[in-house]
CSV table of C-alpha atoms and ligand atoms in Angstrom, one decimal:
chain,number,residue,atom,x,y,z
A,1,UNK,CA,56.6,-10.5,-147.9
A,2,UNK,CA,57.0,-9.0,-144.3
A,3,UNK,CA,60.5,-8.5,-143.1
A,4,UNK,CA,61.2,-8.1,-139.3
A,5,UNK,CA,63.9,-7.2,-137.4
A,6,UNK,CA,62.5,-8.6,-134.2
A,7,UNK,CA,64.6,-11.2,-132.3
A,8,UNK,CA,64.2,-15.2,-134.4
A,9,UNK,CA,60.8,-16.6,-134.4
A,10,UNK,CA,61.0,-20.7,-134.9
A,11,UNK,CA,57.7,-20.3,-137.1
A,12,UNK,CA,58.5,-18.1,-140.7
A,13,UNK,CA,55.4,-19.3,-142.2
A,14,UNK,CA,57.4,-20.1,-145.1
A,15,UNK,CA,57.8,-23.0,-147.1
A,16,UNK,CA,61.0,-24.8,-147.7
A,17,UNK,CA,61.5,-23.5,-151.5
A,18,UNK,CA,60.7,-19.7,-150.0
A,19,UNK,CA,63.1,-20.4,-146.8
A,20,UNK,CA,65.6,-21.1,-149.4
A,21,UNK,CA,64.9,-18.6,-151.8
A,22,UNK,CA,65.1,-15.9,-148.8
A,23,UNK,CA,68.6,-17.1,-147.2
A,24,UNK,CA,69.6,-16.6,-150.8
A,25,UNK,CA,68.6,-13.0,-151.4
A,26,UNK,CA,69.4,-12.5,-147.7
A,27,UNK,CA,73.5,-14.1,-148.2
A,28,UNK,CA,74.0,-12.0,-151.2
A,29,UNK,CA,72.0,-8.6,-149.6
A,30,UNK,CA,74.4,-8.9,-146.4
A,31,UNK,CA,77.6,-10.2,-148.2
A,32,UNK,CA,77.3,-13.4,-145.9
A,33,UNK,CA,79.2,-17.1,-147.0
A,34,UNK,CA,77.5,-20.3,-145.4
A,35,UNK,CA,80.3,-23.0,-144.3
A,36,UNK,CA,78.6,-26.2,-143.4
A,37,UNK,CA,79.7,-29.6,-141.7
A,38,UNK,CA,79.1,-32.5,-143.0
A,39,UNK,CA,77.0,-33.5,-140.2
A,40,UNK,CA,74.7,-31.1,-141.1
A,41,UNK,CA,70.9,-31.9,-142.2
A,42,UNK,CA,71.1,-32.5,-146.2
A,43,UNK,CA,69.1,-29.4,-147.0
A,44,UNK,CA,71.6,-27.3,-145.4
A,45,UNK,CA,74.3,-28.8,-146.8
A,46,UNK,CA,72.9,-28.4,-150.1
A,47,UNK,CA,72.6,-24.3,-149.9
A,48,UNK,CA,75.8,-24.0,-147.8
A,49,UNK,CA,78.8,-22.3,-150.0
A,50,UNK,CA,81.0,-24.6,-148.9
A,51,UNK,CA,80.6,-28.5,-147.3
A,52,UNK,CA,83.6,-30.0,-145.2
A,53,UNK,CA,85.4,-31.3,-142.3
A,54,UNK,CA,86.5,-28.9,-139.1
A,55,UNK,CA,89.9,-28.8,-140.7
A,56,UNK,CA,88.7,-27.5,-144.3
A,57,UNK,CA,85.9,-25.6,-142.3
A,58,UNK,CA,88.4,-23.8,-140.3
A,59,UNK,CA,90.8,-22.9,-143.7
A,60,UNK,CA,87.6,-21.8,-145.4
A,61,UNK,CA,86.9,-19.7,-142.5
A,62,UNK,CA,90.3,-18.4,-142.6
A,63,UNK,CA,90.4,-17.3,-146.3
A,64,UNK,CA,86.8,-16.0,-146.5
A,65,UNK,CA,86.1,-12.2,-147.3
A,66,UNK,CA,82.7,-12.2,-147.0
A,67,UNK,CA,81.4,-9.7,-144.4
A,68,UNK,CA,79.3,-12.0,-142.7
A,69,UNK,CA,80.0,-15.9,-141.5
A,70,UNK,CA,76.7,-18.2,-141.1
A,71,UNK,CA,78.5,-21.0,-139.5
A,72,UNK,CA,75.9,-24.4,-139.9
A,73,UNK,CA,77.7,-26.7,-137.2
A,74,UNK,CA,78.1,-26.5,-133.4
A,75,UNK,CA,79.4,-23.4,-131.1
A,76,UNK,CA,83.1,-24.6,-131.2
A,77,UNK,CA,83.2,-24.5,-135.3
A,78,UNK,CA,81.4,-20.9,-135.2
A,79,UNK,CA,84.0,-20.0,-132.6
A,80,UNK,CA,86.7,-20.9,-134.6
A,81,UNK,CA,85.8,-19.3,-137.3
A,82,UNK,CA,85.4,-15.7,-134.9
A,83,UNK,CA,88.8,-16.8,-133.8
A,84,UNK,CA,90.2,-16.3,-137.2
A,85,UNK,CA,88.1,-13.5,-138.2
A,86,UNK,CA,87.8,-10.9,-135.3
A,87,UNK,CA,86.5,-8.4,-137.9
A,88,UNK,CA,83.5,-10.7,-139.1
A,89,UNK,CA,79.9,-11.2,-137.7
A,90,UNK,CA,80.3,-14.6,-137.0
A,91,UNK,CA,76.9,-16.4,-137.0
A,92,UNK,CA,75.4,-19.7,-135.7
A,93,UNK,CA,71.6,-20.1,-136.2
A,94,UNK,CA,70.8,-22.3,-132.9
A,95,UNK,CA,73.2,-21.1,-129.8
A,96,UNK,CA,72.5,-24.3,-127.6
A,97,UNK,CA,74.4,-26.8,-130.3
A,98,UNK,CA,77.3,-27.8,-128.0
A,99,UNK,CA,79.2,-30.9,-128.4
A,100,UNK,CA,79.9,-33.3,-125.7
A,101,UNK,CA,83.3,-33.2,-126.0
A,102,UNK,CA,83.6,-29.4,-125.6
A,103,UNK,CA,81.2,-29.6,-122.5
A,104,UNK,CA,83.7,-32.4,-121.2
A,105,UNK,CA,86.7,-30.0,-120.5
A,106,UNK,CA,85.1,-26.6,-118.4
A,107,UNK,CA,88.0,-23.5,-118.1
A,108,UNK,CA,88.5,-24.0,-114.7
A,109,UNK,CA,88.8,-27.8,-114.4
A,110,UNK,CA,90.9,-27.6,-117.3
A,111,UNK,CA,93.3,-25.2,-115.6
A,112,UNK,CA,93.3,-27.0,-113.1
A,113,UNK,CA,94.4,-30.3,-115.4
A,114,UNK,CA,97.1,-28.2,-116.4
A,115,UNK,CA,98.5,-27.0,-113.2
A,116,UNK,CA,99.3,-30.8,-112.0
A,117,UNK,CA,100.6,-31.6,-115.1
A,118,UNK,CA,103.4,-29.1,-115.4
A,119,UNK,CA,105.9,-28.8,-118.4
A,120,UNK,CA,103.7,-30.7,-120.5
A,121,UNK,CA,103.2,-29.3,-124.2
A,122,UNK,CA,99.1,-29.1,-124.6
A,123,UNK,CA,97.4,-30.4,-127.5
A,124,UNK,CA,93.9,-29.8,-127.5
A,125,UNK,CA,91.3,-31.0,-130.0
A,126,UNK,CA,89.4,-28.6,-131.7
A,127,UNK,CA,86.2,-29.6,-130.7
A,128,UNK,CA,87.0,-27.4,-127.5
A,129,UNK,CA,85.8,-24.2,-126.0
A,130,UNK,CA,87.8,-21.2,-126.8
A,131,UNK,CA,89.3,-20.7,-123.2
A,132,UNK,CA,90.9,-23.9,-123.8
A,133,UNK,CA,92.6,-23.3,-126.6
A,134,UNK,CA,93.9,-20.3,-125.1
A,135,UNK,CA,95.2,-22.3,-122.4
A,136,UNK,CA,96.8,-24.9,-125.2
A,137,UNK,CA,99.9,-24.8,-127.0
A,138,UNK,CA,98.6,-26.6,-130.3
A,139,UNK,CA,95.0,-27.1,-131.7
A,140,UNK,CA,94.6,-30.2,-133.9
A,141,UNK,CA,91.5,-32.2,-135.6
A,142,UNK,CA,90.8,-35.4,-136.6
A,143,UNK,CA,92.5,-35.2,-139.9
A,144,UNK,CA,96.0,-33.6,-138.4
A,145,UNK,CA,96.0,-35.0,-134.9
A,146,UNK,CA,98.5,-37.5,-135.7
A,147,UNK,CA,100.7,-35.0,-137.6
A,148,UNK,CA,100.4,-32.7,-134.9
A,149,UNK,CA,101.8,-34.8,-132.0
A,150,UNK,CA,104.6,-35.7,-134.9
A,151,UNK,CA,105.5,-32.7,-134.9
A,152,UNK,CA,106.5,-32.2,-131.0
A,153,UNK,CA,110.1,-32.9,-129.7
A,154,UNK,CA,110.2,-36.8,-128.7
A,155,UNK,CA,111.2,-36.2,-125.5
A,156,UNK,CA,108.6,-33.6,-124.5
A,157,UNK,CA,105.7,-34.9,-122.4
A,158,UNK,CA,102.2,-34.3,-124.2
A,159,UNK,CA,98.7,-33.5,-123.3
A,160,UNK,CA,96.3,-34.3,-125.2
A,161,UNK,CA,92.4,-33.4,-124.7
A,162,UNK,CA,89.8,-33.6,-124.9
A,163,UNK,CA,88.9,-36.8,-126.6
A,164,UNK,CA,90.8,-39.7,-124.8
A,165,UNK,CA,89.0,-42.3,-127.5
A,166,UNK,CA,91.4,-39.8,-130.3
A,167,UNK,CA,93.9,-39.7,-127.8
A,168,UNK,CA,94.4,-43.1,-127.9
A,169,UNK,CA,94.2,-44.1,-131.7
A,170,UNK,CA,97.1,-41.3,-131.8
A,171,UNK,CA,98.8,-43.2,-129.0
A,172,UNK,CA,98.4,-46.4,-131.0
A,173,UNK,CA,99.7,-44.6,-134.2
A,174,UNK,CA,102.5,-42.6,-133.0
A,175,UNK,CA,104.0,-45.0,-130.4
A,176,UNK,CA,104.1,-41.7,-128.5
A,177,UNK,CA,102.7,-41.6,-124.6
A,178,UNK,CA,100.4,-38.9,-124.1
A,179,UNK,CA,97.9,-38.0,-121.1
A,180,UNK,CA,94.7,-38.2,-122.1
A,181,UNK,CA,91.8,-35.7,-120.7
A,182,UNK,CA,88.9,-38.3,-120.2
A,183,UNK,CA,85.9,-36.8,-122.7
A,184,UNK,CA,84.6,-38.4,-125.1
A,185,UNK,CA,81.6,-37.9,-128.3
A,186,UNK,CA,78.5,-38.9,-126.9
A,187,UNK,CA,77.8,-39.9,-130.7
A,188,UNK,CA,80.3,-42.1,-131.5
A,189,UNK,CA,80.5,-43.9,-128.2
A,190,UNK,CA,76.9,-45.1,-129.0
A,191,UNK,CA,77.6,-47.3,-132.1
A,192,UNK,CA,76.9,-50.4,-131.1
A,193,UNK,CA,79.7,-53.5,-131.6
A,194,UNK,CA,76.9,-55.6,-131.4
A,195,UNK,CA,74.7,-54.9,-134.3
A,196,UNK,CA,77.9,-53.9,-136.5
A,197,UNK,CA,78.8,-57.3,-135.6
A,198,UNK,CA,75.8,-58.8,-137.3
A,199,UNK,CA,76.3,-55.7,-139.9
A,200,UNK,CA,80.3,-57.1,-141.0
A,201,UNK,CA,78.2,-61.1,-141.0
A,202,UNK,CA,75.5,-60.1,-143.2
A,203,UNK,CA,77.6,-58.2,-145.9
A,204,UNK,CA,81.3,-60.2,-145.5
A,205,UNK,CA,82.3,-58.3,-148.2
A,206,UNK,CA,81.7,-55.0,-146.6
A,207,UNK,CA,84.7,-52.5,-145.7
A,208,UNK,CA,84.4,-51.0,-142.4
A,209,UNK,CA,85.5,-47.2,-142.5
A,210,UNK,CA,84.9,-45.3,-139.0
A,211,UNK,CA,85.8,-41.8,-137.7
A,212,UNK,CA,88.8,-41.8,-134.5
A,213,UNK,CA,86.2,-40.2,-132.1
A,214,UNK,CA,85.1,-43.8,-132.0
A,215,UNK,CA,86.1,-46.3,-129.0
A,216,UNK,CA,89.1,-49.1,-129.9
A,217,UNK,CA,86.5,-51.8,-129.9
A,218,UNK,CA,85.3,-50.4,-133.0
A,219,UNK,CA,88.6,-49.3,-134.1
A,220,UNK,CA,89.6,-52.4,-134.1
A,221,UNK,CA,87.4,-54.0,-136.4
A,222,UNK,CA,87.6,-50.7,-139.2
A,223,UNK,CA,89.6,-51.5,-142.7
A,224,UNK,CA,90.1,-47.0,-142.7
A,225,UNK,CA,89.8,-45.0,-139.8
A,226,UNK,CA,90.2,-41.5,-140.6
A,227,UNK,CA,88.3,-38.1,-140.6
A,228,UNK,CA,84.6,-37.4,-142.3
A,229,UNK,CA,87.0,-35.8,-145.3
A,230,UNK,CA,88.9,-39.0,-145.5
A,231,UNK,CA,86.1,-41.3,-145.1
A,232,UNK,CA,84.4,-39.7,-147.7
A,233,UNK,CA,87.9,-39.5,-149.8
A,234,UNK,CA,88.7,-43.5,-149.0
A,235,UNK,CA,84.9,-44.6,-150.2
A,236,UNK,CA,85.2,-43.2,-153.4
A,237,UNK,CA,89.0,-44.4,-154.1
A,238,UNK,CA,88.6,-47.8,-152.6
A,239,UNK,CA,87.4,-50.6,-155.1
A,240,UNK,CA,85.2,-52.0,-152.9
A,241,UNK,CA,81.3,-51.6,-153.2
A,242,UNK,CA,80.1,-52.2,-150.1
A,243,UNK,CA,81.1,-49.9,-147.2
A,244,UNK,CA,79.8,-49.5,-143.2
A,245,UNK,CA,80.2,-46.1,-142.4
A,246,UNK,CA,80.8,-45.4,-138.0
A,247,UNK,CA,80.3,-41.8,-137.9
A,248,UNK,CA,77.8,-39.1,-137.5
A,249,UNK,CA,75.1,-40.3,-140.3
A,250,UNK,CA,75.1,-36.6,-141.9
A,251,UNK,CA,78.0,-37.5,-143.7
A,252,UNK,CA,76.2,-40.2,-146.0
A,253,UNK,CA,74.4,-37.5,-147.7
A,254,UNK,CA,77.8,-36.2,-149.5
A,255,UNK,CA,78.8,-40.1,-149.6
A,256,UNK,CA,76.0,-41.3,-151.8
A,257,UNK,CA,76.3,-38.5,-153.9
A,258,UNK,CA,79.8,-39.3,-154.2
A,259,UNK,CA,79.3,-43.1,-155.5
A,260,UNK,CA,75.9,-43.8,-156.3
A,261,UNK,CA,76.7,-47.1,-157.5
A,262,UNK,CA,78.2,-48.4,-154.0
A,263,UNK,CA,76.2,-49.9,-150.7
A,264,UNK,CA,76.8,-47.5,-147.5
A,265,UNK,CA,75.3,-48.4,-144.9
A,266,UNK,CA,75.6,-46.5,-141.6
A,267,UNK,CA,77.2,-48.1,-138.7
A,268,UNK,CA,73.7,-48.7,-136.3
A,269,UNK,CA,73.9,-46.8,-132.9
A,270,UNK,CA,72.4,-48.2,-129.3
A,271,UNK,CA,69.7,-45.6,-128.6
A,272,UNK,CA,66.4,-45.5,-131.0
A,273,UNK,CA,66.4,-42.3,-133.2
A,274,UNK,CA,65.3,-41.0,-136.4
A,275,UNK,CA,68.1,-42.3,-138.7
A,276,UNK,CA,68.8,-46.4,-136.9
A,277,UNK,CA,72.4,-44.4,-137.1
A,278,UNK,CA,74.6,-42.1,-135.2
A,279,UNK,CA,73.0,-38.8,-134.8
A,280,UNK,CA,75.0,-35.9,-133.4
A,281,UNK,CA,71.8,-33.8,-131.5
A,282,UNK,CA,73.8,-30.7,-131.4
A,283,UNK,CA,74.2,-30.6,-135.2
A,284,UNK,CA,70.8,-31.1,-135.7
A,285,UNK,CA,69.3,-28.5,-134.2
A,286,UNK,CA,70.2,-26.2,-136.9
A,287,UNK,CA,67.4,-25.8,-138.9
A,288,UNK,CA,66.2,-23.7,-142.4
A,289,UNK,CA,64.2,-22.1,-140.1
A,290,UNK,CA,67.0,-20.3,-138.3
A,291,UNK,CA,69.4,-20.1,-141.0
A,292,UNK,CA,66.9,-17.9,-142.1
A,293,UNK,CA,66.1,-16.1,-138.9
A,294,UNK,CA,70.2,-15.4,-138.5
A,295,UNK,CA,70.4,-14.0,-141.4
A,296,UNK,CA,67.3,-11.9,-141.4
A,297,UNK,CA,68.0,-10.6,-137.6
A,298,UNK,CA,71.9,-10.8,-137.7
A,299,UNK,CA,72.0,-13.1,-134.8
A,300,UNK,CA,72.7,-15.7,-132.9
A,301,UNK,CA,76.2,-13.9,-133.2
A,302,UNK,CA,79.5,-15.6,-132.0
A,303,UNK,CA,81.2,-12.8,-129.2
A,304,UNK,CA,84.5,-13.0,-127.5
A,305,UNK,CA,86.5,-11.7,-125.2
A,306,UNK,CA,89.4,-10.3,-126.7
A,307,UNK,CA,92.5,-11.5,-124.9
A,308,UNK,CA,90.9,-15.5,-125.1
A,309,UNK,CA,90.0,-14.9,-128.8
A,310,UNK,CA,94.0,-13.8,-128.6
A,311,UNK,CA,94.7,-16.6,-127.0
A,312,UNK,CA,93.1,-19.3,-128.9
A,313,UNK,CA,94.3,-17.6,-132.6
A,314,UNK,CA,98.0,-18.4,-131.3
A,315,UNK,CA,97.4,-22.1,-131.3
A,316,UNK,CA,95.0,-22.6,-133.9
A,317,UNK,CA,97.5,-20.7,-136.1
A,318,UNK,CA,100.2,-23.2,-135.1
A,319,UNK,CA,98.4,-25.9,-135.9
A,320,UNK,CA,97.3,-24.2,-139.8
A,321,UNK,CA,101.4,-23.3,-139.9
A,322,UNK,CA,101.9,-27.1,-139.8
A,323,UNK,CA,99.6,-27.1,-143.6
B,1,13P,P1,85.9,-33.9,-138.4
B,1,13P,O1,85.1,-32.8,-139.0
B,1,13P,O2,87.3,-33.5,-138.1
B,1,13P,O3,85.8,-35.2,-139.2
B,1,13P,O4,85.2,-34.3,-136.9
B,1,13P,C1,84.0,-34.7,-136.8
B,1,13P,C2,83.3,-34.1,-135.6
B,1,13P,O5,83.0,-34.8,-134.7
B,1,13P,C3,83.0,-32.7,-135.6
B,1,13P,O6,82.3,-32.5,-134.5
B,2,SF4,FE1,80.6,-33.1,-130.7
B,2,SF4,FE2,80.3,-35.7,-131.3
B,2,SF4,FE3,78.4,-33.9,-132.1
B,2,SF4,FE4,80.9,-33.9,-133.2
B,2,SF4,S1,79.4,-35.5,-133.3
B,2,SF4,S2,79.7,-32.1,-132.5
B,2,SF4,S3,82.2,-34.5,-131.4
B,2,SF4,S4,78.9,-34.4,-129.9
């Protein structure tokens, strides 16, 4: 086999079975651990070290003492993970997959959020660049958010960015006002009521389960709403056998393996794609292909700046001091 050391070529030549063979010689050759989301295409999941949600992503991160990261999820998760391990080669095969709600809230605008909103405490999503977390007090994700706002004085004003459809569900949980940066998933805003509608008539006996990223309208109809960990967690405790799933449709690969025996069906989006479900573009675009390409070449590699990397390790750490 040729090995290169010239920059990632989409086209290996490879097969599948040899792509896989190669990241695995190539993880143990450079000391490298691959954390994946569960959004991730089922092939990668199924070579990743370890498969979970941003939180668990973020503590596996943090523990790891492999040399090298191969982060299988969007630039904020591989940017977390440098956060937390300044010492680390921190890669991410595909460099263009973003997130919406990350792209919502720019450094500047965001400053400027925060200068008319003064003496607020700042609690910022994780799905967020790392300049603002630097500029946040308090990082939380989907599966703490509501623990996190908890955990703030009651008579403290709150920010909370940059999902306002999370924002709100905390709002509605907590009782607790907060001002809400207006961003949003691009994924999860496209599940259609309309066709889950006719999903919750056809199958009456369904159980609606749905990620917080999604709008109250669909909220409102879910029997769990929780983070991909605790969807996953509430299909397989839950008696029931039939279950609509409103979330990013990578996370019904871990489901099914999970409880063969039950119905999932994913929640159906607006826009055509490959999947009739909710399909996060961004975490798509990682690939075999470049998994293998970042680990032969040792890039795309996560770099920061030092003082924001500062920056953004004193909240995150907050939020991993709450447990
Ligand atoms: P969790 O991993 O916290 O469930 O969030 C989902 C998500 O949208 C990640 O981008
Ligand atoms: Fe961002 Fe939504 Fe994709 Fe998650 S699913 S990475 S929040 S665009």
């Amino acid at each position: 086999m040729i090995r290169t050391m010239e920059p990632a070529t989409p086209e290996s030549g490879l097969s599948d079975f040899e792509l896989v063979a190669e990241i695995y010689r190539l993880k143990r050759e450079r000391n490298a651990v691959i954390l994946a989301h569960y959004y991730q295409q089922p092939e990668i999941q199924e070579l990743a070290d370890f498969v979970g949600d941003s939180l668990a992503l973020a503590k596996a991160a943090d523990k790891t003492g492999a040399e090298t990261i191969l982060f299988c999820g969007v630039h904020f998760m591989a940017e977390t993970a440098k956060i937390l391990n300044p010492g680390r080669k921190v890669l991410l095969p595909d460099l263009n997959a973003g997130c919406s709600l990350a792209d919502s809230a720019p450094p500047a605008k965001f400053r400027a959020f925060l200068d008319a909103h003064p003496g607020h405490v700042v609690v910022s999503y994780i799905n967020c660049s790392a300049e603002v977390k630097a500029m946040s007090d308090i990082i939380c994700t989907s599966s703490n958010a509501v623990r996190v706002v908890q955990s703030i004085p009651a008579e403290r004003k709150v920010i909370f960015a940059p999902d306002k459809h999370l924002g709100a569900y905390v709002q509605r949980v907590t009782g607790r006002e907060l001002v809400l940066w207006d961003g949003v998933c691009e994924v999860h805003v496209d599940i259609s009521l309309d066709k889950l509608k006719f999903l919750l008539g056809k199958y009456p006996d369904a159980k609606l389960v749905a990620h917080p990223e999604c709008p109250p309208h669909i909220l409102a109809e879910a029997d769990h709403v929780g983070s991909t960990s605790s969807l996953l967690e509430f299909v397989q405790k839950d008696p029931g056998t039939t279950f609509i799933v409103a979330t990013e449709g990578g996370i019904l690969h871990k489901m099914r393996a999970a409880v063969p025996g039950k119905t999932l069906i994913p929640a159906p989006a607006n826009s055509e794609n490959s999947c009739a479900c909710a399909e996060c573009p961004y975490m798509k675009l990682n690939t075999l292909e470049k998994v293998y390409a970042a680990l032969l070449n040792g890039q795309p590699e996560i770099v920061l700046e030092e003082s924001v990397r500062a920056g953004a390790e004193r909240s995150l750490r907050r939020m991993m001091e709450l447990g």
